[in-house]
JSON list of C-alpha atoms in Angstrom, two decimals:
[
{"chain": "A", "resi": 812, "resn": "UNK", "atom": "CA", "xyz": [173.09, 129.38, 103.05]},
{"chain": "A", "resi": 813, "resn": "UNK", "atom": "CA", "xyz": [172.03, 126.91, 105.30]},
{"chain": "A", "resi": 814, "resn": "UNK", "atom": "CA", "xyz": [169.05, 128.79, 106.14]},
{"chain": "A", "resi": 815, "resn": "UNK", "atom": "CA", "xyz": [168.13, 129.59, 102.51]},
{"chain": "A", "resi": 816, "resn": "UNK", "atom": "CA", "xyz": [168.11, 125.52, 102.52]},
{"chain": "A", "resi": 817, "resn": "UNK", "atom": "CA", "xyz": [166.33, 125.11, 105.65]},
{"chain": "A", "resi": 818, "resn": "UNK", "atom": "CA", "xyz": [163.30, 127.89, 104.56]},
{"chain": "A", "resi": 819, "resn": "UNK", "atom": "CA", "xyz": [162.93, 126.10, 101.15]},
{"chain": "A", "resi": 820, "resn": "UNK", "atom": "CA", "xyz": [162.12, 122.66, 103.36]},
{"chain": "A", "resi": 821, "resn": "UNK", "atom": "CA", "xyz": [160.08, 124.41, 106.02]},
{"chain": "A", "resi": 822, "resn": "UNK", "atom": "CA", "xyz": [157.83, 125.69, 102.26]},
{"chain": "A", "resi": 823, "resn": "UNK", "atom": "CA", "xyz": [157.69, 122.37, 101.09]},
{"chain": "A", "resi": 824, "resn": "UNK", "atom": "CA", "xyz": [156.55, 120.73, 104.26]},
{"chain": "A", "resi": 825, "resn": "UNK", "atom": "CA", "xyz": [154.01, 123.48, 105.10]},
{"chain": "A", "resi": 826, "resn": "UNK", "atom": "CA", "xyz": [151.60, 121.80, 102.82]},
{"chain": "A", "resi": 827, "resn": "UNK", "atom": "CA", "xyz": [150.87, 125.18, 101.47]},
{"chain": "A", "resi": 828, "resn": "UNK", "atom": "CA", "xyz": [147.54, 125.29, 98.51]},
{"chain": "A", "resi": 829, "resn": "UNK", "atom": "CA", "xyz": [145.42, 127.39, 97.43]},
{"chain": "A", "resi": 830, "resn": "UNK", "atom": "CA", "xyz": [140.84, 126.88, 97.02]},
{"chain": "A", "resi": 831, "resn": "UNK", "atom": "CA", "xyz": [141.45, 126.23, 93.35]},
{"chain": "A", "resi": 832, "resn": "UNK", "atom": "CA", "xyz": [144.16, 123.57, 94.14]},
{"chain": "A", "resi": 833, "resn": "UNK", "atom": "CA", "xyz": [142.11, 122.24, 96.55]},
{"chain": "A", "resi": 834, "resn": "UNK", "atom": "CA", "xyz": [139.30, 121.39, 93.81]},
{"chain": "A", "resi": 835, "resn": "UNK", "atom": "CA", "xyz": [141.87, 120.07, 91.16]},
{"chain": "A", "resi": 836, "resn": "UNK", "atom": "CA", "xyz": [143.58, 117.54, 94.03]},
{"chain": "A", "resi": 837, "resn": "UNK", "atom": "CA", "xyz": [139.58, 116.54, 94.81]},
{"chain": "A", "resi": 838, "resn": "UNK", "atom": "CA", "xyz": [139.19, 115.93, 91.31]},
{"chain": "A", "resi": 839, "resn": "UNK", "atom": "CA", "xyz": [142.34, 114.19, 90.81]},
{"chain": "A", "resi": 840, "resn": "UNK", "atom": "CA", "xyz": [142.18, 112.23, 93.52]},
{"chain": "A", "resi": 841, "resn": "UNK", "atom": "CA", "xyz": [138.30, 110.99, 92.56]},
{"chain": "A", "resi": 842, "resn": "UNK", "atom": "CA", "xyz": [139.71, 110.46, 89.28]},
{"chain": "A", "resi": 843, "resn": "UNK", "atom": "CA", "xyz": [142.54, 108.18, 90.02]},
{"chain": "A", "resi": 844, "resn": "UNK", "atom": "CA", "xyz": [140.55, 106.10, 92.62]},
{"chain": "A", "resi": 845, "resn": "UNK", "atom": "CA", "xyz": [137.99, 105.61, 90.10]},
{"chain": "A", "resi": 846, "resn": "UNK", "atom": "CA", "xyz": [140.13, 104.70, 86.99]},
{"chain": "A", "resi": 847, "resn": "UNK", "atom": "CA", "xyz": [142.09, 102.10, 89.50]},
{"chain": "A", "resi": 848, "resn": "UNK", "atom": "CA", "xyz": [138.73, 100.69, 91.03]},
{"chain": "A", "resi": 849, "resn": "UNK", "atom": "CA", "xyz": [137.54, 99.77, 87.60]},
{"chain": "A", "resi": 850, "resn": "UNK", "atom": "CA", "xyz": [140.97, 98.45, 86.63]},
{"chain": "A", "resi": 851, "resn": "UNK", "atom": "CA", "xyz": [140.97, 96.05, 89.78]},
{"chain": "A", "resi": 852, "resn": "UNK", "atom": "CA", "xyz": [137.75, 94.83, 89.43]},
{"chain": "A", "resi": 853, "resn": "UNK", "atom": "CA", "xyz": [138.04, 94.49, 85.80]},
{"chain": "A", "resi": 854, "resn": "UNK", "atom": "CA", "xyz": [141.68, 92.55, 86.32]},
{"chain": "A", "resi": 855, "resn": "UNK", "atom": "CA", "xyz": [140.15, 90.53, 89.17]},
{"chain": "A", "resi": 856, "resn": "UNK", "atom": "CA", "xyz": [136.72, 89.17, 87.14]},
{"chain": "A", "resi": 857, "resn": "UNK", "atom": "CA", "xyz": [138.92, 88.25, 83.90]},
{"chain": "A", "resi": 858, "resn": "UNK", "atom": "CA", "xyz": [141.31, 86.28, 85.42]},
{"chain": "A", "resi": 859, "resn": "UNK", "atom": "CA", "xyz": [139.26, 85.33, 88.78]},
{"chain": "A", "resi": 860, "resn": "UNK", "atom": "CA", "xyz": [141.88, 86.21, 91.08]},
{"chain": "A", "resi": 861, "resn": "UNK", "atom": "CA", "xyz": [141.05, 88.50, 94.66]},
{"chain": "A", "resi": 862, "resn": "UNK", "atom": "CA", "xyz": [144.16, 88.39, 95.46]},
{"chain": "A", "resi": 863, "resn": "UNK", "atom": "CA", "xyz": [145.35, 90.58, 92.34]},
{"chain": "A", "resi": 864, "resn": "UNK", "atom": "CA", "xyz": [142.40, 92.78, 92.30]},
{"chain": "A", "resi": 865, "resn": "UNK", "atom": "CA", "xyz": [143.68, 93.95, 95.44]},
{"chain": "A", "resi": 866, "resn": "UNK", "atom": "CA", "xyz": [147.18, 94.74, 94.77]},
{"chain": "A", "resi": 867, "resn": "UNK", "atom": "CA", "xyz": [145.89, 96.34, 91.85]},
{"chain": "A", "resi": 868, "resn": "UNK", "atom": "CA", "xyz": [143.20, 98.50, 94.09]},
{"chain": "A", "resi": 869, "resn": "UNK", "atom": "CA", "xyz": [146.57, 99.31, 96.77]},
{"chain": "A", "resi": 870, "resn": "UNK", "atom": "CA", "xyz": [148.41, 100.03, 94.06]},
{"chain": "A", "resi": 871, "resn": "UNK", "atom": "CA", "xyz": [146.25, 102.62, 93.13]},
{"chain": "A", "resi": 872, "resn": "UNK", "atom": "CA", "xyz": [145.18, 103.90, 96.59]},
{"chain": "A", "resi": 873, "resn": "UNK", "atom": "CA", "xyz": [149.19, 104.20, 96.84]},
{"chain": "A", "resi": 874, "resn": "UNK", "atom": "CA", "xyz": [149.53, 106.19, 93.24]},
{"chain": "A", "resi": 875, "resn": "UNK", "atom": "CA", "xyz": [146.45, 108.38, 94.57]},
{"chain": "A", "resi": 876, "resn": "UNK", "atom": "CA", "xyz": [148.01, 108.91, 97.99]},
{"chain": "A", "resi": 877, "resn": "UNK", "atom": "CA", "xyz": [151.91, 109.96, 96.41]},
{"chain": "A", "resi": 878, "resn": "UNK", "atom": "CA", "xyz": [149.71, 112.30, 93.26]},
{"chain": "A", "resi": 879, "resn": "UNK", "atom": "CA", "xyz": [147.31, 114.38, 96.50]},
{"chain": "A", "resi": 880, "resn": "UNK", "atom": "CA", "xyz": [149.10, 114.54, 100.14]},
{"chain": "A", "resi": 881, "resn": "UNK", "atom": "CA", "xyz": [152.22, 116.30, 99.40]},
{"chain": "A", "resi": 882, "resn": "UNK", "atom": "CA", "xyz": [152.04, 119.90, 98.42]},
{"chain": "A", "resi": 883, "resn": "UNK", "atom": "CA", "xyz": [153.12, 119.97, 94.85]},
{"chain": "A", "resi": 884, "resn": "UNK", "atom": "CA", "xyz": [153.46, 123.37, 93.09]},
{"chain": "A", "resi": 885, "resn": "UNK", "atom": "CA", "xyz": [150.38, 123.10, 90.74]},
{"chain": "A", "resi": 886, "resn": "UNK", "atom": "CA", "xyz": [148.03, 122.91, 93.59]},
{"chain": "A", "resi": 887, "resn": "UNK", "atom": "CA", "xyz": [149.49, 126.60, 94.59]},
{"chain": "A", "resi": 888, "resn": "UNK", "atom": "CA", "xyz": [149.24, 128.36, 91.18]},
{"chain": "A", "resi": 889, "resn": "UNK", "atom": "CA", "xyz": [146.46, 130.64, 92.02]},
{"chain": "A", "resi": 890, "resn": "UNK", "atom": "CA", "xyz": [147.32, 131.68, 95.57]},
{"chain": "A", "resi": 891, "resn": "UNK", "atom": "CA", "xyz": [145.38, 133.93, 97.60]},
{"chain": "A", "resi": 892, "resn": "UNK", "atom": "CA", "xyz": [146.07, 137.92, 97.82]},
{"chain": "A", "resi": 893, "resn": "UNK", "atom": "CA", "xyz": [145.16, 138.30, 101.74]},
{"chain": "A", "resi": 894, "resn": "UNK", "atom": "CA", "xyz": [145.02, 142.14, 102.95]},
{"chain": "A", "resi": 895, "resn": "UNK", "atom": "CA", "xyz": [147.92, 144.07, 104.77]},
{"chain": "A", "resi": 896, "resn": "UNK", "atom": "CA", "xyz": [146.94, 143.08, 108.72]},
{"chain": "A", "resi": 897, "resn": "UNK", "atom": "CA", "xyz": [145.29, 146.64, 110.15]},
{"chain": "A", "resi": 898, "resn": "UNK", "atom": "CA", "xyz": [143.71, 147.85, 106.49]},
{"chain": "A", "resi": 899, "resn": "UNK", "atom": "CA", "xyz": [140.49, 146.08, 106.44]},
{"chain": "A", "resi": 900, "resn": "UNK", "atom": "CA", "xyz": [137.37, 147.88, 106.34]},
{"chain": "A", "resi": 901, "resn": "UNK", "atom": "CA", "xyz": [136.86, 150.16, 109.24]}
]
């Protein structure tokens, strides 16, 4: 039991994605940087304050940061069928 828990952390940790996940966290993550540079700036020139621009602009970086580093299951939907070791082509 304690090794059934102990394998599902060591899969979670791995950081385990496949190419196509790789694209949609790229995308994602130019996405969300985007959407919370143009909110900061926009925030920051209405009410003329730096100061919340850039908590807005962390803020984001933060959201970006928890939505792309760790290895969530819909960046591993399309995984990669690797060949048996010893049956590639001769």
């Amino acid at each position: 039991m304690a090794e059934e828990i102990l394998d599902k952390a060591r899969d979670l940790v791995d950081g385990q994605i496949d190419f196509e996940g790789q694209r949609r966290a790229e995308n994602y993550a130019t996405l969300l940087l985007a959407i919370s540079g143009l909110v900061a700036f926009n925030v920051g020139f209405l009410y003329q304050d730096i100061q919340k621009a850039l908590y807005i602009g962390l803020g984001g970086t933060a959201l970006t940061f928890l939505a792309i580093v760790p290895p969530w299951p819909i960046y591993n939907k399309n995984p990669v069928k690797w060949l048996p070791a010893g049956s590639g082509w001769q």
